[in-house]
Amino acid sequence: MQIYWTPILKIVNEAPDTYTFQLELPDGFTWDEGAHTHFALEGFNKEDRPNRSLIRHMSISTLPREGVIGITTRVKPECSTFKSILRDMEIGEQVAIFKTHSNVPLKRAGKNVYLLSAGVGLATFRPIVLEYLENGEGVSHLHSLNVDSSANYLFEDVFTSTDTFTADFVDSRGRYHETVKTLAEDMDGLYYVVGSDDFLRETIATLCERGISREQIVLDKHDFQLDEFFTGKGENSLSS
Ligand SMILES: Cc1cc2nc3c(=O)[nH]c(=O)nc-3n(C[C@H](O)[C@H](O)[C@H](O)COP(=O)(O)OP(=O)(O)OC[C@H]3O[C@@H](n4cnc5c(N)ncnc54)[C@H](O)[C@@H]3O)c2cc1C
């Protein structure tokens, strides 16, 4: 496994308590749209076993052609040790990234694609939208729906409607699920979902109630994790 240590170049304040850490692009490092990585802080690999309190999964909110690795996250006043260390980091300090992989590249299957996200989950979709705006081949229409109870919506420069891309933001879960029900009238669409595990389960339930099949739902999970969300295993399963 290759670990890339790379400096923070810039910290962009996207919204209250929400920051994008722009990291220098190391030689040879690349990724596909929708990728997530392991984002780790100094000391995470000092002992025999990795110190998990210094590692988080994070999506990469940029594309390689932007020339920086973007990591977008919320750091609230009450936060984990990881986030409190991150909050105090300065330009030039190094972080580590490793095990980078995309479970959710843009599928160019001639269908409409719906990107459903909660809060900072929109970060996963930003590079997918940029990729689509650059080359829309094989995607009939792209639509994003983001729910954020703070109503401080992210990346509004990218998530602006065009002829073939539409973006919608709502500020309550109730309005979100009502809107998803309407979107799910498209029985042939592909539905990408990003957010907390509870958000995924709730969204899958709404989609499945409307007759959308498992094959049409795309999650940022490895194959071996998918059954837990679709077949009723686990404590918060759909069947319970
Ligand atoms: C594939 C994948 C991709 C992901 N991509 C991203 C991404 O791009 N961006 C992202 O932000 N996350 C992403 N995540 C989630 C990420 O890994 C973290 O789980 C998430 O950011 C929470 O971080 P944290 O555990 O450090 O908690 P925090 O963010 O610090 O806290 C989580 C919540 O608990 C509250 N809290 C924490 N500590 C306290 C305390 N002591 N007292 C009171 N309240 C407290 C916080 O206010 C906050 O509401 C991803 C996860 C996966 C699996």
PDB file of C-alpha atoms and ligand atoms in Angstrom:
ATOM      1  CA  MET A   1       0.000   0.000   0.000  1.00  0.00           C
ATOM      2  CA  GLN A   2       1.407   3.369  -1.000  1.00  0.00           C
ATOM      3  CA  ILE A   3       0.950   6.197   1.490  1.00  0.00           C
ATOM      4  CA  TYR A   4       1.178   9.701   0.016  1.00  0.00           C
ATOM      5  CA  TRP A   5       2.229  12.435   2.466  1.00  0.00           C
ATOM      6  CA  THR A   6       1.250  15.768   1.001  1.00  0.00           C
ATOM      7  CA  PRO A   7       0.990  19.367   2.269  1.00  0.00           C
ATOM      8  CA  ILE A   8      -2.145  21.461   2.730  1.00  0.00           C
ATOM      9  CA  LEU A   9      -1.979  24.250   0.135  1.00  0.00           C
ATOM     10  CA  LYS A  10      -5.142  26.158   0.987  1.00  0.00           C
ATOM     11  CA  ILE A  11      -8.170  25.960   3.297  1.00  0.00           C
ATOM     12  CA  VAL A  12     -11.410  27.226   1.739  1.00  0.00           C
ATOM     13  CA  ASN A  13     -14.304  28.146   4.040  1.00  0.00           C
ATOM     14  CA  GLU A  14     -17.256  26.850   1.978  1.00  0.00           C
ATOM     15  CA  ALA A  15     -20.028  27.561   4.519  1.00  0.00           C
ATOM     16  CA  PRO A  16     -20.289  27.893   8.315  1.00  0.00           C
ATOM     17  CA  ASP A  17     -18.208  25.057   9.874  1.00  0.00           C
ATOM     18  CA  THR A  18     -17.502  23.599   6.410  1.00  0.00           C
ATOM     19  CA  TYR A  19     -14.047  23.616   4.853  1.00  0.00           C
ATOM     20  CA  THR A  20     -12.269  22.288   1.785  1.00  0.00           C
ATOM     21  CA  PHE A  21      -8.661  21.330   2.471  1.00  0.00           C
ATOM     22  CA  GLN A  22      -6.812  21.624  -0.822  1.00  0.00           C
ATOM     23  CA  LEU A  23      -3.827  19.264  -0.885  1.00  0.00           C
ATOM     24  CA  GLU A  24      -0.867  19.275  -3.240  1.00  0.00           C
ATOM     25  CA  LEU A  25      -1.210  16.664  -5.976  1.00  0.00           C
ATOM     26  CA  PRO A  26       1.638  14.148  -5.496  1.00  0.00           C
ATOM     27  CA  ASP A  27       3.412  12.831  -8.609  1.00  0.00           C
ATOM     28  CA  GLY A  28       1.606   9.803  -9.986  1.00  0.00           C
ATOM     29  CA  PHE A  29      -1.504  10.216  -7.809  1.00  0.00           C
ATOM     30  CA  THR A  30      -4.803  10.074  -9.691  1.00  0.00           C
ATOM     31  CA  TRP A  31      -8.418   9.047  -9.134  1.00  0.00           C
ATOM     32  CA  ASP A  32     -11.799   8.682 -10.822  1.00  0.00           C
ATOM     33  CA  GLU A  33     -14.815  10.910 -10.149  1.00  0.00           C
ATOM     34  CA  GLY A  34     -16.695   9.866  -7.017  1.00  0.00           C
ATOM     35  CA  ALA A  35     -13.546   8.476  -5.351  1.00  0.00           C
ATOM     36  CA  HIS A  36     -12.999   8.290  -1.626  1.00  0.00           C
ATOM     37  CA  THR A  37      -9.678   7.998   0.127  1.00  0.00           C
ATOM     38  CA  HIS A  38      -8.266   7.335   3.576  1.00  0.00           C
ATOM     39  CA  PHE A  39      -7.286  10.717   5.008  1.00  0.00           C
ATOM     40  CA  ALA A  40      -4.899  10.467   7.952  1.00  0.00           C
ATOM     41  CA  LEU A  41      -3.056  12.776  10.328  1.00  0.00           C
ATOM     42  CA  GLU A  42       0.508  12.694  11.565  1.00  0.00           C
ATOM     43  CA  GLY A  43       1.145   9.808  13.962  1.00  0.00           C
ATOM     44  CA  PHE A  44      -1.533   7.495  12.559  1.00  0.00           C
ATOM     45  CA  ASN A  45       1.050   4.820  11.657  1.00  0.00           C
ATOM     46  CA  LYS A  46       3.567   5.258  14.486  1.00  0.00           C
ATOM     47  CA  GLU A  47       2.524   2.099  16.373  1.00  0.00           C
ATOM     48  CA  ASP A  48       2.233  -1.534  15.195  1.00  0.00           C
ATOM     49  CA  ARG A  49      -1.450  -1.045  14.422  1.00  0.00           C
ATOM     50  CA  PRO A  50      -2.848   2.077  12.712  1.00  0.00           C
ATOM     51  CA  ASN A  51      -4.409   4.581  15.119  1.00  0.00           C
ATOM     52  CA  ARG A  52      -7.991   4.761  13.831  1.00  0.00           C
ATOM     53  CA  SER A  53      -8.756   7.953  15.733  1.00  0.00           C
ATOM     54  CA  LEU A  54      -6.366   9.683  13.303  1.00  0.00           C
ATOM     55  CA  ILE A  55      -7.898   8.248  10.096  1.00  0.00           C
ATOM     56  CA  ARG A  56     -11.194   9.059   8.328  1.00  0.00           C
ATOM     57  CA  HIS A  57     -12.742   8.053   5.026  1.00  0.00           C
ATOM     58  CA  MET A  58     -13.185  11.174   2.890  1.00  0.00           C
ATOM     59  CA  SER A  59     -14.443  11.728  -0.637  1.00  0.00           C
ATOM     60  CA  ILE A  60     -12.274  13.691  -3.027  1.00  0.00           C
ATOM     61  CA  SER A  61     -14.317  16.741  -3.997  1.00  0.00           C
ATOM     62  CA  THR A  62     -12.128  17.737  -6.966  1.00  0.00           C
ATOM     63  CA  LEU A  63     -11.035  16.221 -10.278  1.00  0.00           C
ATOM     64  CA  PRO A  64      -7.375  15.602 -11.174  1.00  0.00           C
ATOM     65  CA  ARG A  65      -7.555  18.284 -13.856  1.00  0.00           C
ATOM     66  CA  GLU A  66      -8.196  20.913 -11.152  1.00  0.00           C
ATOM     67  CA  GLY A  67      -4.625  20.266  -9.991  1.00  0.00           C
ATOM     68  CA  VAL A  68      -5.396  19.794  -6.268  1.00  0.00           C
ATOM     69  CA  ILE A  69      -6.905  17.088  -4.072  1.00  0.00           C
ATOM     70  CA  GLY A  70      -9.954  18.586  -2.333  1.00  0.00           C
ATOM     71  CA  ILE A  71     -11.240  17.168   0.945  1.00  0.00           C
ATOM     72  CA  THR A  72     -14.466  18.828   2.118  1.00  0.00           C
ATOM     73  CA  THR A  73     -15.669  18.309   5.659  1.00  0.00           C
ATOM     74  CA  ARG A  74     -17.624  19.847   8.514  1.00  0.00           C
ATOM     75  CA  VAL A  75     -15.780  20.820  11.697  1.00  0.00           C
ATOM     76  CA  LYS A  76     -18.297  21.862  14.319  1.00  0.00           C
ATOM     77  CA  PRO A  77     -17.333  23.419  17.684  1.00  0.00           C
ATOM     78  CA  GLU A  78     -18.126  20.058  19.375  1.00  0.00           C
ATOM     79  CA  CYS A  79     -16.104  17.538  17.394  1.00  0.00           C
ATOM     80  CA  SER A  80     -13.932  14.429  17.434  1.00  0.00           C
ATOM     81  CA  THR A  81     -10.203  14.442  18.236  1.00  0.00           C
ATOM     82  CA  PHE A  82      -9.574  13.991  14.495  1.00  0.00           C
ATOM     83  CA  LYS A  83     -11.529  17.109  13.556  1.00  0.00           C
ATOM     84  CA  SER A  84     -10.092  19.208  16.398  1.00  0.00           C
ATOM     85  CA  ILE A  85      -6.539  18.409  15.195  1.00  0.00           C
ATOM     86  CA  LEU A  86      -7.582  19.158  11.608  1.00  0.00           C
ATOM     87  CA  ARG A  87      -9.126  22.495  12.630  1.00  0.00           C
ATOM     88  CA  ASP A  88      -5.786  23.653  14.042  1.00  0.00           C
ATOM     89  CA  MET A  89      -3.710  22.593  11.042  1.00  0.00           C
ATOM     90  CA  GLU A  90      -1.967  25.223   8.977  1.00  0.00           C
ATOM     91  CA  ILE A  91      -0.930  25.680   5.370  1.00  0.00           C
ATOM     92  CA  GLY A  92       2.174  23.590   4.612  1.00  0.00           C
ATOM     93  CA  GLU A  93       1.507  20.909   7.229  1.00  0.00           C
ATOM     94  CA  GLN A  94       1.380  17.374   5.856  1.00  0.00           C
ATOM     95  CA  VAL A  95      -1.464  14.855   5.829  1.00  0.00           C
ATOM     96  CA  ALA A  96      -1.508  11.306   4.473  1.00  0.00           C
ATOM     97  CA  ILE A  97      -3.798   9.786   1.868  1.00  0.00           C
ATOM     98  CA  PHE A  98      -3.957   6.136   0.850  1.00  0.00           C
ATOM     99  CA  LYS A  99      -6.268   3.399  -0.456  1.00  0.00           C
ATOM    100  CA  THR A 100      -8.171   5.606  -2.931  1.00  0.00           C
ATOM    101  CA  HIS A 101     -11.027   4.035  -4.869  1.00  0.00           C
ATOM    102  CA  SER A 102     -14.283   5.035  -6.605  1.00  0.00           C
ATOM    103  CA  ASN A 103     -17.392   2.925  -6.067  1.00  0.00           C
ATOM    104  CA  VAL A 104     -19.520   5.547  -7.806  1.00  0.00           C
ATOM    105  CA  PRO A 105     -18.038   6.563 -11.171  1.00  0.00           C
ATOM    106  CA  LEU A 106     -20.537   8.087 -13.590  1.00  0.00           C
ATOM    107  CA  LYS A 107     -22.349   5.295 -15.452  1.00  0.00           C
ATOM    108  CA  ARG A 108     -22.793   6.177 -19.114  1.00  0.00           C
ATOM    109  CA  ALA A 109     -25.633   3.757 -19.833  1.00  0.00           C
ATOM    110  CA  GLY A 110     -27.935   6.116 -21.746  1.00  0.00           C
ATOM    111  CA  LYS A 111     -30.127   6.729 -18.674  1.00  0.00           C
ATOM    112  CA  ASN A 112     -31.118   9.660 -16.492  1.00  0.00           C
ATOM    113  CA  VAL A 113     -28.898   9.841 -13.401  1.00  0.00           C
ATOM    114  CA  TYR A 114     -30.156  11.204 -10.061  1.00  0.00           C
ATOM    115  CA  LEU A 115     -27.619  12.256  -7.393  1.00  0.00           C
ATOM    116  CA  LEU A 116     -29.274  12.181  -3.945  1.00  0.00           C
ATOM    117  CA  SER A 117     -27.223  13.502  -1.025  1.00  0.00           C
ATOM    118  CA  ALA A 118     -27.377  14.886   2.481  1.00  0.00           C
ATOM    119  CA  GLY A 119     -25.232  17.789   3.681  1.00  0.00           C
ATOM    120  CA  VAL A 120     -21.557  17.483   2.896  1.00  0.00           C
ATOM    121  CA  GLY A 121     -22.336  14.265   0.961  1.00  0.00           C
ATOM    122  CA  LEU A 122     -22.567  16.670  -1.977  1.00  0.00           C
ATOM    123  CA  ALA A 123     -18.721  16.640  -1.986  1.00  0.00           C
ATOM    124  CA  THR A 124     -18.776  13.125  -3.491  1.00  0.00           C
ATOM    125  CA  PHE A 125     -20.943  14.354  -6.356  1.00  0.00           C
ATOM    126  CA  ARG A 126     -19.077  17.570  -7.225  1.00  0.00           C
ATOM    127  CA  PRO A 127     -16.464  15.780  -9.422  1.00  0.00           C
ATOM    128  CA  ILE A 128     -19.190  13.628 -11.008  1.00  0.00           C
ATOM    129  CA  VAL A 129     -21.056  16.774 -12.074  1.00  0.00           C
ATOM    130  CA  LEU A 130     -17.848  18.391 -13.381  1.00  0.00           C
ATOM    131  CA  GLU A 131     -17.045  15.228 -15.336  1.00  0.00           C
ATOM    132  CA  TYR A 132     -20.549  15.216 -16.821  1.00  0.00           C
ATOM    133  CA  LEU A 133     -20.444  18.920 -17.734  1.00  0.00           C
ATOM    134  CA  GLU A 134     -17.154  18.258 -19.571  1.00  0.00           C
ATOM    135  CA  ASN A 135     -18.535  15.188 -21.380  1.00  0.00           C
ATOM    136  CA  GLY A 136     -22.219  14.278 -21.209  1.00  0.00           C
ATOM    137  CA  GLU A 137     -21.937  11.250 -23.486  1.00  0.00           C
ATOM    138  CA  GLY A 138     -24.102   8.291 -22.444  1.00  0.00           C
ATOM    139  CA  VAL A 139     -26.073  10.212 -19.783  1.00  0.00           C
ATOM    140  CA  SER A 140     -29.513  11.487 -20.845  1.00  0.00           C
ATOM    141  CA  HIS A 141     -29.919  13.956 -17.994  1.00  0.00           C
ATOM    142  CA  LEU A 142     -28.185  14.551 -14.652  1.00  0.00           C
ATOM    143  CA  HIS A 143     -30.137  15.808 -11.638  1.00  0.00           C
ATOM    144  CA  SER A 144     -28.908  16.543  -8.113  1.00  0.00           C
ATOM    145  CA  LEU A 145     -31.061  16.753  -4.998  1.00  0.00           C
ATOM    146  CA  ASN A 146     -29.326  17.779  -1.765  1.00  0.00           C
ATOM    147  CA  VAL A 147     -30.909  18.121   1.662  1.00  0.00           C
ATOM    148  CA  ASP A 148     -29.193  20.340   4.194  1.00  0.00           C
ATOM    149  CA  SER A 149     -31.023  21.441   7.322  1.00  0.00           C
ATOM    150  CA  SER A 150     -28.599  24.356   7.752  1.00  0.00           C
ATOM    151  CA  ALA A 151     -29.731  25.703   4.332  1.00  0.00           C
ATOM    152  CA  ASN A 152     -26.101  26.760   3.738  1.00  0.00           C
ATOM    153  CA  TYR A 153     -25.883  24.893   0.451  1.00  0.00           C
ATOM    154  CA  LEU A 154     -22.456  23.937  -0.867  1.00  0.00           C
ATOM    155  CA  PHE A 155     -20.765  24.361  -4.260  1.00  0.00           C
ATOM    156  CA  GLU A 156     -23.550  26.521  -5.701  1.00  0.00           C
ATOM    157  CA  ASP A 157     -21.165  27.604  -8.492  1.00  0.00           C
ATOM    158  CA  VAL A 158     -21.095  24.006  -9.815  1.00  0.00           C
ATOM    159  CA  PHE A 159     -24.606  22.952  -8.759  1.00  0.00           C
ATOM    160  CA  THR A 160     -26.323  25.459 -11.045  1.00  0.00           C
ATOM    161  CA  SER A 161     -28.890  24.216 -13.527  1.00  0.00           C
ATOM    162  CA  THR A 162     -28.056  24.099 -17.252  1.00  0.00           C
ATOM    163  CA  ASP A 163     -29.992  22.512 -20.151  1.00  0.00           C
ATOM    164  CA  THR A 164     -28.973  18.961 -19.297  1.00  0.00           C
ATOM    165  CA  PHE A 165     -28.050  19.295 -15.611  1.00  0.00           C
ATOM    166  CA  THR A 166     -30.494  20.376 -12.919  1.00  0.00           C
ATOM    167  CA  ALA A 167     -29.790  20.998  -9.239  1.00  0.00           C
ATOM    168  CA  ASP A 168     -32.273  21.225  -6.386  1.00  0.00           C
ATOM    169  CA  PHE A 169     -31.685  21.925  -2.694  1.00  0.00           C
ATOM    170  CA  VAL A 170     -34.143  21.388   0.170  1.00  0.00           C
ATOM    171  CA  ASP A 171     -33.785  22.104   3.869  1.00  0.00           C
ATOM    172  CA  SER A 172     -35.858  19.333   5.476  1.00  0.00           C
ATOM    173  CA  ARG A 173     -35.948  15.544   5.345  1.00  0.00           C
ATOM    174  CA  GLY A 174     -39.731  15.684   4.821  1.00  0.00           C
ATOM    175  CA  ARG A 175     -39.402  17.779   1.655  1.00  0.00           C
ATOM    176  CA  TYR A 176     -36.468  15.613   0.589  1.00  0.00           C
ATOM    177  CA  HIS A 177     -38.469  12.362   0.718  1.00  0.00           C
ATOM    178  CA  GLU A 178     -41.466  13.967  -1.003  1.00  0.00           C
ATOM    179  CA  THR A 179     -39.151  15.119  -3.799  1.00  0.00           C
ATOM    180  CA  VAL A 180     -37.480  11.693  -4.066  1.00  0.00           C
ATOM    181  CA  LYS A 181     -40.925  10.123  -4.509  1.00  0.00           C
ATOM    182  CA  THR A 182     -41.526  12.395  -7.502  1.00  0.00           C
ATOM    183  CA  LEU A 183     -38.090  11.671  -9.002  1.00  0.00           C
ATOM    184  CA  ALA A 184     -38.698   7.940  -8.575  1.00  0.00           C
ATOM    185  CA  GLU A 185     -41.512   8.146 -11.115  1.00  0.00           C
ATOM    186  CA  ASP A 186     -38.640   7.644 -13.569  1.00  0.00           C
ATOM    187  CA  MET A 187     -38.664   3.835 -13.474  1.00  0.00           C
ATOM    188  CA  ASP A 188     -35.594   3.586 -15.694  1.00  0.00           C
ATOM    189  CA  GLY A 189     -33.286   6.051 -13.898  1.00  0.00           C
ATOM    190  CA  LEU A 190     -30.107   5.403 -11.928  1.00  0.00           C
ATOM    191  CA  TYR A 191     -30.170   6.684  -8.344  1.00  0.00           C
ATOM    192  CA  TYR A 192     -26.856   7.486  -6.620  1.00  0.00           C
ATOM    193  CA  VAL A 193     -27.183   8.006  -2.859  1.00  0.00           C
ATOM    194  CA  VAL A 194     -24.555   9.511  -0.505  1.00  0.00           C
ATOM    195  CA  GLY A 195     -24.907  10.362   3.180  1.00  0.00           C
ATOM    196  CA  SER A 196     -24.980   8.669   6.589  1.00  0.00           C
ATOM    197  CA  ASP A 197     -25.966   5.007   6.750  1.00  0.00           C
ATOM    198  CA  ASP A 198     -29.367   5.982   8.170  1.00  0.00           C
ATOM    199  CA  PHE A 199     -29.869   8.414   5.270  1.00  0.00           C
ATOM    200  CA  LEU A 200     -29.001   5.628   2.815  1.00  0.00           C
ATOM    201  CA  ARG A 201     -31.484   3.238   4.430  1.00  0.00           C
ATOM    202  CA  GLU A 202     -34.282   5.837   4.458  1.00  0.00           C
ATOM    203  CA  THR A 203     -33.647   6.794   0.830  1.00  0.00           C
ATOM    204  CA  ILE A 204     -33.461   3.166  -0.318  1.00  0.00           C
ATOM    205  CA  ALA A 205     -36.789   2.526   1.458  1.00  0.00           C
ATOM    206  CA  THR A 206     -38.433   5.482  -0.326  1.00  0.00           C
ATOM    207  CA  LEU A 207     -37.042   4.407  -3.718  1.00  0.00           C
ATOM    208  CA  CYS A 208     -37.959   0.730  -3.269  1.00  0.00           C
ATOM    209  CA  GLU A 209     -41.517   1.631  -2.154  1.00  0.00           C
ATOM    210  CA  ARG A 210     -41.897   3.360  -5.533  1.00  0.00           C
ATOM    211  CA  GLY A 211     -40.699   0.273  -7.401  1.00  0.00           C
ATOM    212  CA  ILE A 212     -37.056   1.209  -8.038  1.00  0.00           C
ATOM    213  CA  SER A 213     -34.897  -1.941  -8.042  1.00  0.00           C
ATOM    214  CA  ARG A 214     -31.623  -2.598  -6.232  1.00  0.00           C
ATOM    215  CA  GLU A 215     -29.768  -2.640  -9.577  1.00  0.00           C
ATOM    216  CA  GLN A 216     -30.782   0.994 -10.158  1.00  0.00           C
ATOM    217  CA  ILE A 217     -29.412   2.226  -6.809  1.00  0.00           C
ATOM    218  CA  VAL A 218     -25.701   3.121  -6.557  1.00  0.00           C
ATOM    219  CA  LEU A 219     -24.058   3.491  -3.128  1.00  0.00           C
ATOM    220  CA  ASP A 220     -20.530   4.513  -2.137  1.00  0.00           C
ATOM    221  CA  LYS A 221     -19.993   1.070  -0.575  1.00  0.00           C
ATOM    222  CA  HIS A 222     -17.884  -1.927  -1.473  1.00  0.00           C
ATOM    223  CA  ASP A 223     -19.764  -4.900  -2.957  1.00  0.00           C
ATOM    224  CA  PHE A 224     -19.415  -6.919   0.255  1.00  0.00           C
ATOM    225  CA  GLN A 225     -21.174  -4.126   2.224  1.00  0.00           C
ATOM    226  CA  LEU A 226     -24.207  -3.829  -0.051  1.00  0.00           C
ATOM    227  CA  ASP A 227     -26.259  -6.747   1.283  1.00  0.00           C
ATOM    228  CA  GLU A 228     -26.504  -5.036   4.651  1.00  0.00           C
ATOM    229  CA  PHE A 229     -28.422  -2.197   2.984  1.00  0.00           C
ATOM    230  CA  PHE A 230     -30.602  -4.232   0.636  1.00  0.00           C
ATOM    231  CA  THR A 231     -31.337  -7.613   2.162  1.00  0.00           C
ATOM    232  CA  GLY A 232     -32.398  -6.748   5.653  1.00  0.00           C
ATOM    233  CA  LYS A 233     -29.265  -7.778   7.549  1.00  0.00           C
ATOM    234  CA  GLY A 234     -28.096  -5.560  10.408  1.00  0.00           C
ATOM    235  CA  GLU A 235     -29.920  -3.696  13.161  1.00  0.00           C
ATOM    236  CA  ASN A 236     -31.404  -0.890  11.044  1.00  0.00           C
ATOM    237  CA  SER A 237     -32.372  -3.092   8.157  1.00  0.00           C
ATOM    238  CA  LEU A 238     -35.214  -2.328   5.798  1.00  0.00           C
ATOM    239  CA  SER A 239     -37.093  -5.439   6.830  1.00  0.00           C
ATOM    240  CA  SER A 240     -37.140  -4.514  10.528  1.00  0.00           C
TER     241      SER A 240
HETATM  242  C1  LIG B   1     -16.868   6.333   1.670  1.00  0.00           C
HETATM  243  C2  LIG B   1     -16.995   7.474   2.662  1.00  0.00           C
HETATM  244  C3  LIG B   1     -16.777   8.789   2.241  1.00  0.00           C
HETATM  245  C4  LIG B   1     -16.892   9.852   3.144  1.00  0.00           C
HETATM  246  N1  LIG B   1     -16.677  11.115   2.693  1.00  0.00           N
HETATM  247  C5  LIG B   1     -16.762  12.157   3.553  1.00  0.00           C
HETATM  248  C6  LIG B   1     -16.510  13.501   3.118  1.00  0.00           C
HETATM  249  O1  LIG B   1     -16.188  13.758   1.956  1.00  0.00           O
HETATM  250  N2  LIG B   1     -16.611  14.487   4.023  1.00  0.00           N
HETATM  251  C7  LIG B   1     -16.953  14.244   5.341  1.00  0.00           C
HETATM  252  O2  LIG B   1     -17.027  15.190   6.136  1.00  0.00           O
HETATM  253  N3  LIG B   1     -17.192  12.996   5.785  1.00  0.00           N
HETATM  254  C8  LIG B   1     -17.094  11.947   4.926  1.00  0.00           C
HETATM  255  N4  LIG B   1     -17.316  10.668   5.376  1.00  0.00           N
HETATM  256  C9  LIG B   1     -17.618  10.472   6.814  1.00  0.00           C
HETATM  257  C10 LIG B   1     -16.304  10.612   7.617  1.00  0.00           C
HETATM  258  O3  LIG B   1     -15.490   9.448   7.430  1.00  0.00           O
HETATM  259  C11 LIG B   1     -16.570  10.805   9.113  1.00  0.00           C
HETATM  260  O4  LIG B   1     -17.255   9.686   9.613  1.00  0.00           O
HETATM  261  C12 LIG B   1     -17.409  12.069   9.383  1.00  0.00           C
HETATM  262  O5  LIG B   1     -16.804  13.206   8.784  1.00  0.00           O
HETATM  263  C13 LIG B   1     -17.524  12.299  10.893  1.00  0.00           C
HETATM  264  O6  LIG B   1     -16.242  12.608  11.398  1.00  0.00           O
HETATM  265  P1  LIG B   1     -15.855  12.415  12.907  1.00  0.00           P
HETATM  266  O7  LIG B   1     -16.046  10.994  13.321  1.00  0.00           O
HETATM  267  O8  LIG B   1     -14.440  12.919  13.087  1.00  0.00           O
HETATM  268  O9  LIG B   1     -16.913  13.220  13.739  1.00  0.00           O
HETATM  269  P2  LIG B   1     -17.293  14.774  13.829  1.00  0.00           P
HETATM  270  O10 LIG B   1     -17.518  15.322  12.447  1.00  0.00           O
HETATM  271  O11 LIG B   1     -16.347  15.512  14.707  1.00  0.00           O
HETATM  272  O12 LIG B   1     -18.664  14.630  14.612  1.00  0.00           O
HETATM  273  C14 LIG B   1     -19.809  14.016  14.061  1.00  0.00           C
HETATM  274  C15 LIG B   1     -21.028  14.639  14.777  1.00  0.00           C
HETATM  275  O13 LIG B   1     -20.970  14.390  16.183  1.00  0.00           O
HETATM  276  C16 LIG B   1     -20.891  15.618  16.912  1.00  0.00           C
HETATM  277  N5  LIG B   1     -19.855  15.479  17.975  1.00  0.00           N
HETATM  278  C17 LIG B   1     -18.626  14.942  17.821  1.00  0.00           C
HETATM  279  N6  LIG B   1     -17.945  14.964  18.997  1.00  0.00           N
HETATM  280  C18 LIG B   1     -18.778  15.553  19.902  1.00  0.00           C
HETATM  281  C19 LIG B   1     -18.656  15.864  21.269  1.00  0.00           C
HETATM  282  N7  LIG B   1     -17.524  15.601  21.948  1.00  0.00           N
HETATM  283  N8  LIG B   1     -19.704  16.444  21.868  1.00  0.00           N
HETATM  284  C20 LIG B   1     -20.843  16.709  21.182  1.00  0.00           C
HETATM  285  N9  LIG B   1     -21.020  16.450  19.884  1.00  0.00           N
HETATM  286  C21 LIG B   1     -19.998  15.877  19.252  1.00  0.00           C
HETATM  287  C22 LIG B   1     -20.442  16.674  15.905  1.00  0.00           C
HETATM  288  O14 LIG B   1     -20.886  17.970  16.234  1.00  0.00           O
HETATM  289  C23 LIG B   1     -21.057  16.162  14.631  1.00  0.00           C
HETATM  290  O15 LIG B   1     -22.392  16.574  14.505  1.00  0.00           O
HETATM  291  C24 LIG B   1     -17.207   9.590   4.503  1.00  0.00           C
HETATM  292  C25 LIG B   1     -17.404   8.278   4.936  1.00  0.00           C
HETATM  293  C26 LIG B   1     -17.313   7.229   4.016  1.00  0.00           C
HETATM  294  C27 LIG B   1     -17.528   5.824   4.517  1.00  0.00           C
END
